[in-house]
Amino acid sequence: MYSNESTKKSKHSGSSKKRSKKNTWGSRERTSMSFLIVIAFFAIFGIIILTEVLMIDDRNSVQVRHVNVNNRFSESVPDYEDVKEDYADDSSIFIRENRFAASAISSLFKKRKLDPQDKLMSGIPVVPDNDPNSLSWGQMLPSKIESNLPPYPPNIKAKDGHWQVVNGTRFKFFVFSAYYDRRDGRMLRIIGATKTRSPEKVWCRMWYPLDGNNTKFRSISVMARVKVIRENWNLKYSACFILCPLRLSYLDVPYSVSVVSKLRMPPGNILLLRNTDSDQDFTNRSYADIPNKIAVCVKPLHFNYDQAYYMLEFLELNNLLGVTHFTFYNHTIGPKANCILQHYMEGKIPQTFLVNSLLRPNSGDKNSTGDLTSHNDNLTTIRSPKITVEILPWNLKMKSQKEIRTEGLFSSLNDCLYRNMYRYSHVALVDLDEFIIPRHNDTISDLLDWLSKRVNNKNTGAYSFQNAFFYLQFANDESIFDKRIPNSQLRATLVTQKKTRRRQKLHPQKQRSKYICKPEAVIEAGNHFVWEFRPSMGSLNVPSNSAILHHYRVCEFGGSDCIKSPSVEDKTAHKYSSRLVERVGSVYEYLKDTCKLPNLPLTPTKAPPTRSKSLRIGKLGKNVVNTTTNNLEKNDVKIKKLSFS
Ligand SMILES: *[C@@H]1O[C@H](CO)[C@@H](O)[C@H](O)[C@H]1NC(C)=O
Ligand SMILES: *[C@@H]1O[C@H](CO)[C@@H](O)[C@H](O)[C@H]1NC(C)=O
Ligand SMILES: *[C@@H]1O[C@H](CO)[C@@H](O)[C@H](O)[C@H]1NC(C)=O
Ligand SMILES: *[C@@H]1O[C@H](CO)[C@@H](O)[C@H](O)[C@H]1NC(C)=O
Ligand SMILES: *[C@@H]1O[C@H](CO)[C@@H](O)[C@H](O)[C@H]1NC(C)=O
Ligand SMILES: *[C@@H]1O[C@H](CO)[C@@H](O)[C@H](O)[C@H]1NC(C)=O
Ligand SMILES: *[C@@H]1O[C@H](CO)[C@@H](O)[C@H](O)[C@H]1NC(C)=O
Ligand SMILES: *[C@@H]1O[C@H](CO)[C@@H](O)[C@H](O)[C@H]1NC(C)=O
């Protein structure tokens, strides 16, 4: 750049010498030279701006490289570009593990001079000393070795859903929860986080109570297999499963389990095994008879998340959509969101609302969710389905985005999947700024019912929804400036109500798409699609004219340029307007003082001026291009406008 500039300069100064006597020429030269300097200045300035835009750290992407790639090839390169091949070495983990375990066992054998008969008795096949590799993972230690291992640690409390350390590893190794997975061969499935490549080898010490008080335990130990969860963004650490099979049919399901790296070291963790067979509410239930309910999983809340209105809108709109249970992970939550969640968690939110039926717009806004009892002509009581909320602590000691992807979200998503399995027929994995909104149906349950009648549903393990960006920089919906709408002030704070313009082009499936799955059909959950189903199960791509993922966020590459892309108005979420406003309003009033919720922001009085050409990067919501005229999406079904007058 700079050298170009100087050569140009010298050329010009040379030519100006030639014509030094002609004053007019000189001034013209000067003019053109300053013009060139201005051009060069703008070019350099432009490059600086461009680099800055490219370098801006989209909260989702750590490395500049990712942003870059996404920016240039956003339509062709998926978010997870580098993960698939990682899984190719899964089989070698398996082999390495075998080797390690075999040598570990044979060293134990040597030390303790094991009787071959003992090996047979304890379920370990007799292994010829010259072929240690024929031992495989999941086999039990001989009882003589077992009885010499450190006992149940008396000073550690068995916990579920809490990060605990695996002692004695070279690299960080943590475990969070343990599930009894009975689906394809019985096994313990432990959710953890550890090194992405060549994870260290560990053992499961399974604890069986010796007395009725669960104070004394004996152990059975098996070699574990560490299966790194496929989505890891090439970072040093990953979410993982630690698998410990219960191969022998007479082996009972343990009460708790410790993951250890060295058998002779005292365990540093005890995980309570989650086993629905021993849960009270499962005693009389068939596993084929899962309650027809939807749960939502949200990745760890972080950066002191404290968007009070968003939180209320997320919970109440999802509940209107048919979701009854929410699982959150608490990395860091701000005081207001914390207070709101605490109240929901403790079931303290009033679940009955008086709805003035006269204020309901007729079109679309059906009162189908919940029981209805008519009070009088004008007032209707809605008993909304109870919202239940579970919040698990998430104190994972790994540096987010430097060591592990976004607070180890893949551990949380898979924990949530297994935690809700058999309790809810469907689990949706979405973020707080995302809503799966059916176009023609009122609830997601109605949509799934309808879909399951249209397609062969037997093999459907997940329903995938295409992503639509509703950029926050798009101008607000005009109706929020209409003071005649009841509760307009509250309504104007709800993002799904004020943001009705979306990027016309949807992302293709698997790119930023989100899904609702039947948890018992899934083995390994990813952020945008299921990585592994049980045999014969698969994903159904839900047609975009039935439902899409509404994703409310700022431009993904920084700046405000994204709103230049062709957009359409999509008022689908307005069908929930009055119900949502009533609910959020009632909870807001109830919690306003207790949770010190901020006052409602004043409603803007009129739409900001729109300009057709000029666009300034910077402040949000100002100087927005008029995109109304851009062509509507072809498969976009006409969306009825609600009339509130
Ligand atoms: C359980 O604990 C109580 C008191 O600590 C003791 O009396 C009782 O014998 C224990 N039961 C068993 C089965 O060990
Ligand atoms: C094992 O972990 C526990 C914490 O869970 C810790 O207190 C203990 O010192 C560790 N033991 C060793 C030998 O590192
Ligand atoms: C399970 O069924 C048995 C017999 O039908 C009954 O006595 C018991 O109360 C039931 N348990 C639960 C938790 O419903
Ligand atoms: C989240 O974690 C913080 C810190 O441990 C705790 O103070 C807070 O009560 C937790 N909030 C919820 C809702 O669990
Ligand atoms: C809505 O509520 C009214 C009044 O209670 C009732 O007459 C009507 O059938 C309900 N509509 C639907 C779709 O449930
Ligand atoms: C219902 O609303 C109508 C119109 O505003 C009003 O005339 C009527 O008195 C109301 N009925 C009751 C029972 O409140
Ligand atoms: C769901 O939407 C479909 C497609 O428009 C429609 O045929 C079906 O009746 C709807 N189901 C319910 C329960 O509204
Ligand atoms: C957008 O442009 C169209 C056509 O020029 C015009 O009719 C419409 O009023 C404009 N919309 C806004 C919000 O300015």
PDB file of N, CA and C in Angstrom, residues 65-66 78-90 196-197 228-235 238 405 410 524 526-529 531:
ATOM      1  N   ARG A  65      -9.833 -17.084  13.102  1.00  0.00           N
ATOM      2  CA  ARG A  65      -9.905 -17.985  11.972  1.00  0.00           C
ATOM      3  C   ARG A  65     -11.345 -18.431  11.699  1.00  0.00           C
ATOM      4  N   HIS A  66     -12.047 -18.737  12.753  1.00  0.00           N
ATOM      5  CA  HIS A  66     -13.424 -19.203  12.595  1.00  0.00           C
ATOM      6  C   HIS A  66     -14.308 -18.126  11.992  1.00  0.00           C
ATOM      7  N   PRO A  78     -19.942 -25.408   7.347  1.00  0.00           N
ATOM      8  CA  PRO A  78     -20.677 -25.496   8.603  1.00  0.00           C
ATOM      9  C   PRO A  78     -19.830 -25.009   9.778  1.00  0.00           C
ATOM     10  N   ASP A  79     -20.508 -24.730  10.891  1.00  0.00           N
ATOM     11  CA  ASP A  79     -19.849 -24.211  12.082  1.00  0.00           C
ATOM     12  C   ASP A  79     -18.819 -25.169  12.666  1.00  0.00           C
ATOM     13  N   TYR A  80     -18.946 -26.408  12.315  1.00  0.00           N
ATOM     14  CA  TYR A  80     -18.223 -27.452  13.034  1.00  0.00           C
ATOM     15  C   TYR A  80     -17.195 -28.084  12.122  1.00  0.00           C
ATOM     16  N   GLU A  81     -16.595 -27.230  11.258  1.00  0.00           N
ATOM     17  CA  GLU A  81     -15.889 -27.780  10.103  1.00  0.00           C
ATOM     18  C   GLU A  81     -14.844 -28.841  10.442  1.00  0.00           C
ATOM     19  N   ASP A  82     -14.206 -28.709  11.618  1.00  0.00           N
ATOM     20  CA  ASP A  82     -13.028 -29.554  11.822  1.00  0.00           C
ATOM     21  C   ASP A  82     -13.272 -30.724  12.770  1.00  0.00           C
ATOM     22  N   VAL A  83     -14.495 -31.031  13.028  1.00  0.00           N
ATOM     23  CA  VAL A  83     -14.691 -32.029  14.064  1.00  0.00           C
ATOM     24  C   VAL A  83     -14.836 -33.446  13.545  1.00  0.00           C
ATOM     25  N   LYS A  84     -15.291 -33.575  12.326  1.00  0.00           N
ATOM     26  CA  LYS A  84     -15.644 -34.907  11.872  1.00  0.00           C
ATOM     27  C   LYS A  84     -14.463 -35.865  11.911  1.00  0.00           C
ATOM     28  N   GLU A  85     -13.308 -35.363  11.445  1.00  0.00           N
ATOM     29  CA  GLU A  85     -12.189 -36.295  11.353  1.00  0.00           C
ATOM     30  C   GLU A  85     -11.669 -36.697  12.727  1.00  0.00           C
ATOM     31  N   ASP A  86     -11.902 -35.817  13.714  1.00  0.00           N
ATOM     32  CA  ASP A  86     -11.444 -36.167  15.051  1.00  0.00           C
ATOM     33  C   ASP A  86     -11.970 -37.523  15.480  1.00  0.00           C
ATOM     34  N   TYR A  87     -13.171 -37.782  15.001  1.00  0.00           N
ATOM     35  CA  TYR A  87     -13.793 -38.991  15.477  1.00  0.00           C
ATOM     36  C   TYR A  87     -13.182 -40.224  14.837  1.00  0.00           C
ATOM     37  N   ALA A  88     -12.416 -40.000  13.776  1.00  0.00           N
ATOM     38  CA  ALA A  88     -11.816 -41.133  13.083  1.00  0.00           C
ATOM     39  C   ALA A  88     -10.891 -41.913  14.013  1.00  0.00           C
ATOM     40  N   ASP A  89     -10.298 -41.199  15.006  1.00  0.00           N
ATOM     41  CA  ASP A  89      -9.372 -41.934  15.857  1.00  0.00           C
ATOM     42  C   ASP A  89     -10.065 -42.549  17.074  1.00  0.00           C
ATOM     43  N   ASP A  90     -11.370 -42.601  17.002  1.00  0.00           N
ATOM     44  CA  ASP A  90     -12.108 -43.229  18.091  1.00  0.00           C
ATOM     45  C   ASP A  90     -11.674 -44.680  18.287  1.00  0.00           C
ATOM     46  N   THR A 196      -8.767 -33.473  24.549  1.00  0.00           N
ATOM     47  CA  THR A 196      -9.398 -33.866  23.292  1.00  0.00           C
ATOM     48  C   THR A 196      -8.656 -35.025  22.620  1.00  0.00           C
ATOM     49  N   ARG A 197      -7.327 -34.866  22.520  1.00  0.00           N
ATOM     50  CA  ARG A 197      -6.556 -35.907  21.819  1.00  0.00           C
ATOM     51  C   ARG A 197      -5.906 -36.819  22.851  1.00  0.00           C
ATOM     52  N   VAL A 228     -14.556 -39.112  23.408  1.00  0.00           N
ATOM     53  CA  VAL A 228     -14.598 -37.645  23.324  1.00  0.00           C
ATOM     54  C   VAL A 228     -15.786 -37.230  22.463  1.00  0.00           C
ATOM     55  N   ILE A 229     -16.559 -36.289  22.956  1.00  0.00           N
ATOM     56  CA  ILE A 229     -17.719 -35.813  22.210  1.00  0.00           C
ATOM     57  C   ILE A 229     -17.236 -35.057  20.976  1.00  0.00           C
ATOM     58  N   ARG A 230     -17.891 -35.340  19.837  1.00  0.00           N
ATOM     59  CA  ARG A 230     -17.299 -34.978  18.547  1.00  0.00           C
ATOM     60  C   ARG A 230     -17.126 -33.484  18.324  1.00  0.00           C
ATOM     61  N   GLU A 231     -17.991 -32.676  18.938  1.00  0.00           N
ATOM     62  CA  GLU A 231     -17.909 -31.244  18.676  1.00  0.00           C
ATOM     63  C   GLU A 231     -16.918 -30.640  19.667  1.00  0.00           C
ATOM     64  N   ASN A 232     -15.714 -30.305  19.222  1.00  0.00           N
ATOM     65  CA  ASN A 232     -14.744 -29.781  20.189  1.00  0.00           C
ATOM     66  C   ASN A 232     -13.985 -28.566  19.689  1.00  0.00           C
ATOM     67  N   TRP A 233     -14.223 -28.147  18.468  1.00  0.00           N
ATOM     68  CA  TRP A 233     -13.633 -26.934  17.921  1.00  0.00           C
ATOM     69  C   TRP A 233     -12.117 -26.945  17.993  1.00  0.00           C
ATOM     70  N   ASN A 234     -11.557 -28.122  17.989  1.00  0.00           N
ATOM     71  CA  ASN A 234     -10.106 -28.243  17.951  1.00  0.00           C
ATOM     72  C   ASN A 234      -9.401 -27.615  19.139  1.00  0.00           C
ATOM     73  N   LEU A 235     -10.098 -27.521  20.236  1.00  0.00           N
ATOM     74  CA  LEU A 235      -9.480 -26.976  21.447  1.00  0.00           C
ATOM     75  C   LEU A 235      -8.860 -28.115  22.240  1.00  0.00           C
ATOM     76  N   SER A 238     -12.214 -31.175  25.782  1.00  0.00           N
ATOM     77  CA  SER A 238     -13.515 -31.475  25.190  1.00  0.00           C
ATOM     78  C   SER A 238     -14.450 -32.055  26.230  1.00  0.00           C
ATOM     79  N   ARG A 405     -14.647 -25.329  24.512  1.00  0.00           N
ATOM     80  CA  ARG A 405     -15.653 -24.543  23.829  1.00  0.00           C
ATOM     81  C   ARG A 405     -16.741 -24.061  24.807  1.00  0.00           C
ATOM     82  N   PHE A 410     -20.985 -28.688  25.501  1.00  0.00           N
ATOM     83  CA  PHE A 410     -21.407 -30.008  25.013  1.00  0.00           C
ATOM     84  C   PHE A 410     -21.559 -31.009  26.152  1.00  0.00           C
ATOM     85  N   GLU A 524     -25.578 -39.243  21.252  1.00  0.00           N
ATOM     86  CA  GLU A 524     -24.701 -38.093  21.441  1.00  0.00           C
ATOM     87  C   GLU A 524     -25.318 -36.861  20.795  1.00  0.00           C
ATOM     88  N   GLY A 526     -25.441 -32.886  19.675  1.00  0.00           N
ATOM     89  CA  GLY A 526     -24.609 -31.756  19.292  1.00  0.00           C
ATOM     90  C   GLY A 526     -25.405 -30.478  19.437  1.00  0.00           C
ATOM     91  N   ASN A 527     -24.778 -29.371  19.093  1.00  0.00           N
ATOM     92  CA  ASN A 527     -25.456 -28.092  19.237  1.00  0.00           C
ATOM     93  C   ASN A 527     -26.488 -27.891  18.132  1.00  0.00           C
ATOM     94  N   HIS A 528     -26.133 -28.235  16.901  1.00  0.00           N
ATOM     95  CA  HIS A 528     -27.014 -27.951  15.770  1.00  0.00           C
ATOM     96  C   HIS A 528     -27.653 -29.193  15.164  1.00  0.00           C
ATOM     97  N   PHE A 529     -27.176 -30.344  15.546  1.00  0.00           N
ATOM     98  CA  PHE A 529     -27.783 -31.596  15.074  1.00  0.00           C
ATOM     99  C   PHE A 529     -27.310 -32.721  15.979  1.00  0.00           C
ATOM    100  N   TRP A 531     -25.354 -35.948  16.771  1.00  0.00           N
ATOM    101  CA  TRP A 531     -24.171 -36.607  16.218  1.00  0.00           C
ATOM    102  C   TRP A 531     -24.362 -38.109  16.099  1.00  0.00           C
TER     103      TRP A 531
END
